Coordinates of C-alpha atoms in Angstrom, one line a residue:
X1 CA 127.0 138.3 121.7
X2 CA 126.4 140.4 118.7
X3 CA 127.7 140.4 115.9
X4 CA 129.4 143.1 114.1
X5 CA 128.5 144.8 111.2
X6 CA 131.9 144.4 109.2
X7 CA 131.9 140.4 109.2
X8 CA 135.0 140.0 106.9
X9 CA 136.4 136.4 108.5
X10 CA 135.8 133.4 110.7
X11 CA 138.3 135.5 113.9
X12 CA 135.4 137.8 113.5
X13 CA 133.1 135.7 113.7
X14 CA 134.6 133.8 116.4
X15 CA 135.8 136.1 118.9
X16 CA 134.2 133.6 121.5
X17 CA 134.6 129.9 121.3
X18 CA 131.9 127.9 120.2
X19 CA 129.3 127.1 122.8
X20 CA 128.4 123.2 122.2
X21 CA 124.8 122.1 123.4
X22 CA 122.7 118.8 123.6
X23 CA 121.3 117.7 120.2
X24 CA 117.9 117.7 122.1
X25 CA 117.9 121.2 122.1
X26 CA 117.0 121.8 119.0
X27 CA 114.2 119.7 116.9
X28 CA 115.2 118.8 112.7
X29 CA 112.2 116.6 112.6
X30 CA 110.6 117.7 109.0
X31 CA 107.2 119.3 109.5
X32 CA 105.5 116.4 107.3
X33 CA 106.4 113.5 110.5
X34 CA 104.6 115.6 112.9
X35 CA 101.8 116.1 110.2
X36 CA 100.9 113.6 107.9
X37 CA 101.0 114.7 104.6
X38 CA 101.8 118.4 105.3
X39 CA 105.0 119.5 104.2
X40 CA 106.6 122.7 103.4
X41 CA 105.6 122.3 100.0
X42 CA 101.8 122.0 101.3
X43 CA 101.9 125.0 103.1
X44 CA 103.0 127.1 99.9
X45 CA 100.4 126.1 97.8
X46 CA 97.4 127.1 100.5
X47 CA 94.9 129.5 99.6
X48 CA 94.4 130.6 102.8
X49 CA 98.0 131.2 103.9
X50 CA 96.6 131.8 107.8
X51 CA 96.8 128.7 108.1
X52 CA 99.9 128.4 108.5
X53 CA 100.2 130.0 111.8
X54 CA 98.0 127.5 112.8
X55 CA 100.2 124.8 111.5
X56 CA 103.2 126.3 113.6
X57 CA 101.3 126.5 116.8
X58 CA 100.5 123.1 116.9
X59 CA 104.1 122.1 115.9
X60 CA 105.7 124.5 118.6
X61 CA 103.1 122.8 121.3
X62 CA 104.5 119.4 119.4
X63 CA 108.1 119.7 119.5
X64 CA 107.8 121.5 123.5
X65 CA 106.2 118.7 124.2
X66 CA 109.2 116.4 123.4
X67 CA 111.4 119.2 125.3
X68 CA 112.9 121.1 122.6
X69 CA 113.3 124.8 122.1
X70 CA 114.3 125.6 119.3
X71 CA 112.4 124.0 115.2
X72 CA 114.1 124.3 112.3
X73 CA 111.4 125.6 109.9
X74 CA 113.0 125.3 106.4
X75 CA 115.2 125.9 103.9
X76 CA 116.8 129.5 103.0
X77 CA 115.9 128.7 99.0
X78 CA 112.8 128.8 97.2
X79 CA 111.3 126.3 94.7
X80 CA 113.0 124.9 91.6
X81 CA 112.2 122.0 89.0
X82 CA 116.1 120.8 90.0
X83 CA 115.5 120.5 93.7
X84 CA 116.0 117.1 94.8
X85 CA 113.4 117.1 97.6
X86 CA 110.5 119.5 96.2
X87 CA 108.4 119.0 99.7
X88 CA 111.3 120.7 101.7
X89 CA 110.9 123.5 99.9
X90 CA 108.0 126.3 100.2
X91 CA 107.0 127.9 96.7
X92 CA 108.9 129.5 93.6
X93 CA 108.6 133.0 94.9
X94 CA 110.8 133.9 97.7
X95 CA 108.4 136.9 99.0
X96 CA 105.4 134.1 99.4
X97 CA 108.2 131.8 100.9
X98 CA 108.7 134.5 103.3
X99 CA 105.2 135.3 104.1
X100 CA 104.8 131.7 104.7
X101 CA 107.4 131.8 107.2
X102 CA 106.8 134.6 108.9
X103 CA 103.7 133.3 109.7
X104 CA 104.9 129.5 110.6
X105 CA 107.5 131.0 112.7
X106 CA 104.4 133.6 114.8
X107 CA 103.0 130.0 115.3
X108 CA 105.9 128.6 117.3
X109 CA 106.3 131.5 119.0
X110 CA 103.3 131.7 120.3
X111 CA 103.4 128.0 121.1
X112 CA 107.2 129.0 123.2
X113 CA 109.4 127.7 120.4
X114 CA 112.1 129.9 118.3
X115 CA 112.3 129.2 114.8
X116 CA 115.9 128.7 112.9
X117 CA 116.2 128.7 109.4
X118 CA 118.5 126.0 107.6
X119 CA 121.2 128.0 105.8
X120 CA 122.8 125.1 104.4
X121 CA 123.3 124.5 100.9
X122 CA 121.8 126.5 97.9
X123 CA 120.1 130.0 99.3
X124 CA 118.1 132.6 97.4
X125 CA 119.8 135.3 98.0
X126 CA 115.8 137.5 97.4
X127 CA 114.8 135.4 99.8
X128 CA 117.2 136.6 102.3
X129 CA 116.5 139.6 101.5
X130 CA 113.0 139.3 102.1
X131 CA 113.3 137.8 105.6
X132 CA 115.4 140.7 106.3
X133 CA 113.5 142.9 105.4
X134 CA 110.5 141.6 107.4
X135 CA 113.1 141.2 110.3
X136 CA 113.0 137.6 110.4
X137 CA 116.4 137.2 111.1
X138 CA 116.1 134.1 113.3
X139 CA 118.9 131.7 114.4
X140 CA 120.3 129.9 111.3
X141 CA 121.6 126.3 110.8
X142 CA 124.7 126.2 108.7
X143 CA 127.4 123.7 107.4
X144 CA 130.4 126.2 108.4
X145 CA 131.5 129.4 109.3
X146 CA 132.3 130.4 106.3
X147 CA 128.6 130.0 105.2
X148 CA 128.0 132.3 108.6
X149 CA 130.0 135.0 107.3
X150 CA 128.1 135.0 103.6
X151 CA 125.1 135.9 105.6
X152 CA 126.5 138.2 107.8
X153 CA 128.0 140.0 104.5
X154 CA 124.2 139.7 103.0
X155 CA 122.6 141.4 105.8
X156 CA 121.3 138.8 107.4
X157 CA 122.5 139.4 111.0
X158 CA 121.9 136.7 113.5
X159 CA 122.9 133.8 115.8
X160 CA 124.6 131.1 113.7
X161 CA 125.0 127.5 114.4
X162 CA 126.5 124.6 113.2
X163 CA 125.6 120.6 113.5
X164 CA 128.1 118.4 115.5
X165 CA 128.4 114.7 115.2
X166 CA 126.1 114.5 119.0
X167 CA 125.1 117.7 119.3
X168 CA 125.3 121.7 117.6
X169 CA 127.8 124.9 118.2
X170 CA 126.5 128.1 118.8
X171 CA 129.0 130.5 116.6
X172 CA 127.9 132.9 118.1
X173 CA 125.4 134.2 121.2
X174 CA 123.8 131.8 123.6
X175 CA 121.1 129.5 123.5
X176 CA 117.6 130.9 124.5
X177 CA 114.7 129.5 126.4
X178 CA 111.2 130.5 126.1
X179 CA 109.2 130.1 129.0
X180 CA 104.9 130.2 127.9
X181 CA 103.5 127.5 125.9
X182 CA 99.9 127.5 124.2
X183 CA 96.7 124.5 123.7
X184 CA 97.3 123.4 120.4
X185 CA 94.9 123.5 117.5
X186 CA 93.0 120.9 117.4
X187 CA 94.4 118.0 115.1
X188 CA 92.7 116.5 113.0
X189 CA 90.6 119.5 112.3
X190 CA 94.0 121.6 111.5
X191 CA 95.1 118.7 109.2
X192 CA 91.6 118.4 107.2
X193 CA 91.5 122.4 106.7
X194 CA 95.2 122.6 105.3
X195 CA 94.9 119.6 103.1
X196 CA 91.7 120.5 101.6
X197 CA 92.7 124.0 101.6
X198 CA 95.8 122.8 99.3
X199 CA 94.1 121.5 96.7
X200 CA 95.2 123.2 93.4
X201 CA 93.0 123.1 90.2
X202 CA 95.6 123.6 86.9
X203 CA 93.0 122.1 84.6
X204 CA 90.3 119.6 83.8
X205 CA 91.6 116.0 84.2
X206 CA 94.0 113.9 86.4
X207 CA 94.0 113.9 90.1
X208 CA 98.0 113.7 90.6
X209 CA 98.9 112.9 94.2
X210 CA 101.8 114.4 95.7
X211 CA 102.9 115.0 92.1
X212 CA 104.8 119.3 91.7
X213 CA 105.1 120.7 88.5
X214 CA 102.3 118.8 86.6
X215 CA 100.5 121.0 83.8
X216 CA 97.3 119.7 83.8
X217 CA 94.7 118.2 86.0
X218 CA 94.2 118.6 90.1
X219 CA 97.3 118.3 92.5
X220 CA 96.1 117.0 96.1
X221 CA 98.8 116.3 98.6
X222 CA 97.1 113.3 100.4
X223 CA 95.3 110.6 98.9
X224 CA 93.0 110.0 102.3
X225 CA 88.7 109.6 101.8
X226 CA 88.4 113.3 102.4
X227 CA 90.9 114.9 100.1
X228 CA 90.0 112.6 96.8
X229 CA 86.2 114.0 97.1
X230 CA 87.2 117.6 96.4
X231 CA 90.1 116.8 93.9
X232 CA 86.6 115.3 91.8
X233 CA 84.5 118.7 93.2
X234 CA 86.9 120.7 91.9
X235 CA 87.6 118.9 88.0
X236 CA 83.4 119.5 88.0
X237 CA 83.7 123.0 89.2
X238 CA 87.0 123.9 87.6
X239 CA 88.4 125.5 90.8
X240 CA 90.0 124.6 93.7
X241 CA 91.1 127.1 96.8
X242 CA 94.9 126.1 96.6
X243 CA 97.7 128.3 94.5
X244 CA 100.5 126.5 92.3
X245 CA 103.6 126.8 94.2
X246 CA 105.6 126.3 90.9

């Protein structure tokens, strides 16, 4: 079921019960546990931002796998120095944040998974209005249904779901399946090129490791053999191929 374009309360939200489904349906798992070191946060600060399609094809051929349809890709806010968990987060700008996602997002759906964005707590509302206007308006994880309706009322039209204690409610419409599935990039190769490919030069001096909003030095976001080598190539060089994401 649609819904309408005058969202005004939760009876017009609601003109269907919920619909309650297995918590195995959909997959919360935060993208840096399926990728070591790779985090929202990582995939903002890429030079090469194509990556990231790459990045959500292997996790949509991850999470399948495991039976799931459905991967909630992130957070419907952008960067800020008073964010408790910078690496759930994408980057500062909320038009990069939504490039980043639509292209994270083609990746599942190529790999046969849908994405849904997690509406719950602080949202930017340029953000939204970004993803709108892209006409990413994919299924969206919030706390209530009066959280539902703010998005409705923002423009942001789409299914809307909520987490129960052993499983989650469809507000509204019905879960989806999708049916094709796709050979995953290769690991370890995906994991070198996006970790190297993150590497951010700010100035000569300190390598900080998994350390946002420092000033000076080289930010890496993995401390393994092949990562600290070009941290040092890129203090003699002074320049790396990742972007500050704050």
């Amino acid at each position: 079921m649609n819904l309408p374009t005058n969202v005004e309360t939760s009876a017009n939200l609601n003109r269907l019960w919920p619909l309650k489904v297995q918590a195995s349906l959909i997959c919360t798992q935060r993208l840096e546990e399926i990728i070591e070191d790779v985090s929202l946060l990582t995939l903002g600060s890429l030079g090469n931002t194509l990556l990231a399609e790459e990045v959500g094809k292997y996790v949509g051929w991850y999470v399948k796998s495991k039976g799931f349809s459905y991967y909630v890709v992130g957070p419907l806010d952008t960067l800020s120095v008073d964010d408790e968990d910078y690496f759930y987060r994408v980057h500062k700008s909320p038009y990069i944040t939504a490039d980043i996602y639509e292209k994270f997002s083609t990746g599942l759906s190529i790999a046969g998974v849908i994405p849904i964005f997690d509406g719950r707590g602080k949202i930017d509302v340029n953000l939204i209005s970004s993803l709108v206007t892209r006409r990413l308006t994919y299924p969206v994880l919030v706390e209530d249904e009066g959280k539902a309706i703010l998005l409705r009322n923002l423009g942001y039209a789409a299914v809307f779901i909520t987490k129960d204690k052993d499983g989650f409610l469809f507000l509204n419409g019905m879960p989806a399946k999708l049916y094709w599935s796709t050979k995953p990039p290769e690991f370890e190769t995906l994991r070198r090129a996006v970790l190297v490919n993150s590497v951010i030069y700010i100035s000569q001096g300190e390598i900080h490791v998994r350390k946002p909003f420092v000033t000076t030095g080289v930010v890496v976001y993995s401390n393994d053999e092949f990562v600290i080598p070009e941290a040092k190539k890129a203090n003699e060089r002074q320049f790396a191929p990742g972007r500050v994401p704050w």
